[in-house]
Structures are given as structure tokens and as C-alpha cells.
CSV table of C-alpha atoms in Angstrom, one decimal:
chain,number,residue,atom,x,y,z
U,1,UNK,CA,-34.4,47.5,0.3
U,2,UNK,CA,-32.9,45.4,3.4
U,3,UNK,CA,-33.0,42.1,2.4
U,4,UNK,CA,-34.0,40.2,-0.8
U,5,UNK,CA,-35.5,35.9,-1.0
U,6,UNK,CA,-35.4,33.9,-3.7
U,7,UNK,CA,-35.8,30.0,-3.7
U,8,UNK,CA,-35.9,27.8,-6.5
U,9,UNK,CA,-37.6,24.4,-6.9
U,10,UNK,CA,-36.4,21.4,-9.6
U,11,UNK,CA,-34.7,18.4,-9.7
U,12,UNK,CA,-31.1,17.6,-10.3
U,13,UNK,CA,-29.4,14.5,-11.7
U,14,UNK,CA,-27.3,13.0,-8.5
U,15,UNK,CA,-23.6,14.2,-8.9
U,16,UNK,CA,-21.6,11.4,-9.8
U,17,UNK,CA,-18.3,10.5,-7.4
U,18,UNK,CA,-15.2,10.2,-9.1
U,19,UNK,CA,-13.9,6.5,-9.4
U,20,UNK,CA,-10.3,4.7,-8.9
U,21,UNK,CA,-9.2,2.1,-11.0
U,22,UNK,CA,-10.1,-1.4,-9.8
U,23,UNK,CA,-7.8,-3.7,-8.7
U,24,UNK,CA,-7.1,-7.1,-6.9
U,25,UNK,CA,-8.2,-7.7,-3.4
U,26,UNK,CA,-4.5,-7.5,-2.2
U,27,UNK,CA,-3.0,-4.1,-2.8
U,28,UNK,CA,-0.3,-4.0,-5.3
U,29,UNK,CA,3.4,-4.6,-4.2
U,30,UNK,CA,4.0,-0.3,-4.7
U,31,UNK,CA,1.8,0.1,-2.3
U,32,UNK,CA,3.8,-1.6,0.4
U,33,UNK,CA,6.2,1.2,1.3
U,34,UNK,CA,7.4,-0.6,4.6
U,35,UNK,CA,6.9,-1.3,8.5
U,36,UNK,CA,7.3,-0.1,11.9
U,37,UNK,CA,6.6,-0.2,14.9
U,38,UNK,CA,4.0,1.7,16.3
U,39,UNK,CA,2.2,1.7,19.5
U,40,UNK,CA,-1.4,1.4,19.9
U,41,UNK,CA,-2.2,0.8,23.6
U,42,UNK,CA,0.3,2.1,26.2
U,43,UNK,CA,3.7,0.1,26.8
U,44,UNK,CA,2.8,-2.2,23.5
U,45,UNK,CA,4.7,-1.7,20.4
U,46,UNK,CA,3.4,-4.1,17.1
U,47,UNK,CA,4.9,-3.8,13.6
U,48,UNK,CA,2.6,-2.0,11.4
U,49,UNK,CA,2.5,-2.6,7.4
U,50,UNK,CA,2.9,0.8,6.1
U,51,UNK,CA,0.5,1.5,2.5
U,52,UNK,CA,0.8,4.3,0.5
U,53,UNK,CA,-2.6,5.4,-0.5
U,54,UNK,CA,-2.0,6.7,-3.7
U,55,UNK,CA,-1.1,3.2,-4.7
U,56,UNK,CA,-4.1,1.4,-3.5
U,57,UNK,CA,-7.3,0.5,-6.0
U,58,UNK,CA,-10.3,0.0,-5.4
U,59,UNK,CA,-11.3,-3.5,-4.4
U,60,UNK,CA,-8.3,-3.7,-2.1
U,61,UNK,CA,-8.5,-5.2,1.1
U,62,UNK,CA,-6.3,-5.5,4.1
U,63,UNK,CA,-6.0,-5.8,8.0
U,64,UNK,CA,-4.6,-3.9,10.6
U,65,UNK,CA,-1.8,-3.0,12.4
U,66,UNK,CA,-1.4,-0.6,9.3
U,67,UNK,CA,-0.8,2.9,8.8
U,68,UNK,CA,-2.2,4.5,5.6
U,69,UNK,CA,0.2,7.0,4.3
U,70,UNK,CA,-1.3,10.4,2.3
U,71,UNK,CA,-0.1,13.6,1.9
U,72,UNK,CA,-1.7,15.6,4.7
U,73,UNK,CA,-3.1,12.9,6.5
U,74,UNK,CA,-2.6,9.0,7.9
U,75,UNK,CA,-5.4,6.5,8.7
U,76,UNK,CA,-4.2,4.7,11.6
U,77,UNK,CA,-5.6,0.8,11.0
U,78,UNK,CA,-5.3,-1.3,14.7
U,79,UNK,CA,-5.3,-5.0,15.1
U,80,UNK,CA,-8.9,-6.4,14.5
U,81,UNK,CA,-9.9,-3.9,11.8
U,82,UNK,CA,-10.6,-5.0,8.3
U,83,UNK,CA,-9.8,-2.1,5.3
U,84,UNK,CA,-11.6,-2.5,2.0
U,85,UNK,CA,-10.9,0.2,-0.2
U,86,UNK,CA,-14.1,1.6,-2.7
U,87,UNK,CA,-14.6,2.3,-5.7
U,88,UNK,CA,-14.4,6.0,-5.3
U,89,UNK,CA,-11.3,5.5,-3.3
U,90,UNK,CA,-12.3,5.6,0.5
U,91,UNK,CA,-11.2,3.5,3.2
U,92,UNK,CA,-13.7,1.4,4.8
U,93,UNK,CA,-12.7,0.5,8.0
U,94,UNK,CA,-14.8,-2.5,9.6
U,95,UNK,CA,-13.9,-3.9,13.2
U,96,UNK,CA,-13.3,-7.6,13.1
U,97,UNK,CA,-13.8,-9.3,16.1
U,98,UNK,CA,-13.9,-7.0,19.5
């Protein structure tokens, strides 16, 4: 026997995504951690609101500059991008005006 087939036909109940609790559209105050400066384009540094994104709900909204603090990662946010946060807790980042 080399090599054995089998395939299986039915229908599955979509898997559900896990869900954040809901908050205002401004993040809450804990989620502030701070600013800096940061540098986007060559030779231009703007202050950037640092968010910790363990602290953000969903329904949260904010602009950029912003840097979105995580363990493992950061979301960089530049000027003229809009952040809404979902309900199961992903950053949707939307450009605002070009």
C-alpha cells in the first residue's frame, strides 16, 4: 500500500471569533501609556500617542500618529489614518484623506 485517500463531505456551523468587551468610542485613559516622537517620513519627527492594546475595547476609535503597543508586535498608525477597533479585537486601519 503506497498511498491511501479519504475525503469527507458535510456541513459545519461557522466557528465563532472570540469577542472583546465593548467600550466607548474613545479608548479608556489606561490605554494611554504615553508619547514620542517618532519619525514617519525622512528628517520629520511628530509626536505619536502611544496605546497599549491590551487596554483597548472594542468600539474604540482613534487617529494617527499613534503607535499601538502589544507584546510581540506594534502597529504603526501615520497621520491621516483612522483606527476603529472590532469587536473581535482587530485594528481597522482606514486612510483618511490622501
Amino acid at each position: 500500500l503506497v498511498a491511501v485517500r479519504v475525503s469527507i463531505v458535510g456541513t459545519l456551523d461557522p466557528p465563532s471569533l472570540p469577542q472583546i468587551p465593548r467600550g466607548g468610542p474613545q479608548p479608556p485613559p489606561e490605554a494611554i501609556v504615553g508619547s514620542r516622537a517618532v519619525f514617519f517620513e525622512r528628517g520629520h519627527s511628530v509626536d505619536a500617542v502611544l496605546y497599549d492594546r491590551a487596554h483597548l475595547r472594542a468600539g474604540n476609535r482613534f487617529s494617527g500618529p499613534a503607535i499601538v503597543l502589544e507584546t510581540g508586535s506594534s502597529t504603526c498608525v501615520p497621520a491621516g489614518v483612522d483606527v476603529e477597533v472590532t469587536a473581535p479585537g482587530h485594528l481597522l486601519l482606514t486612510v483618511s484623506h490622501a
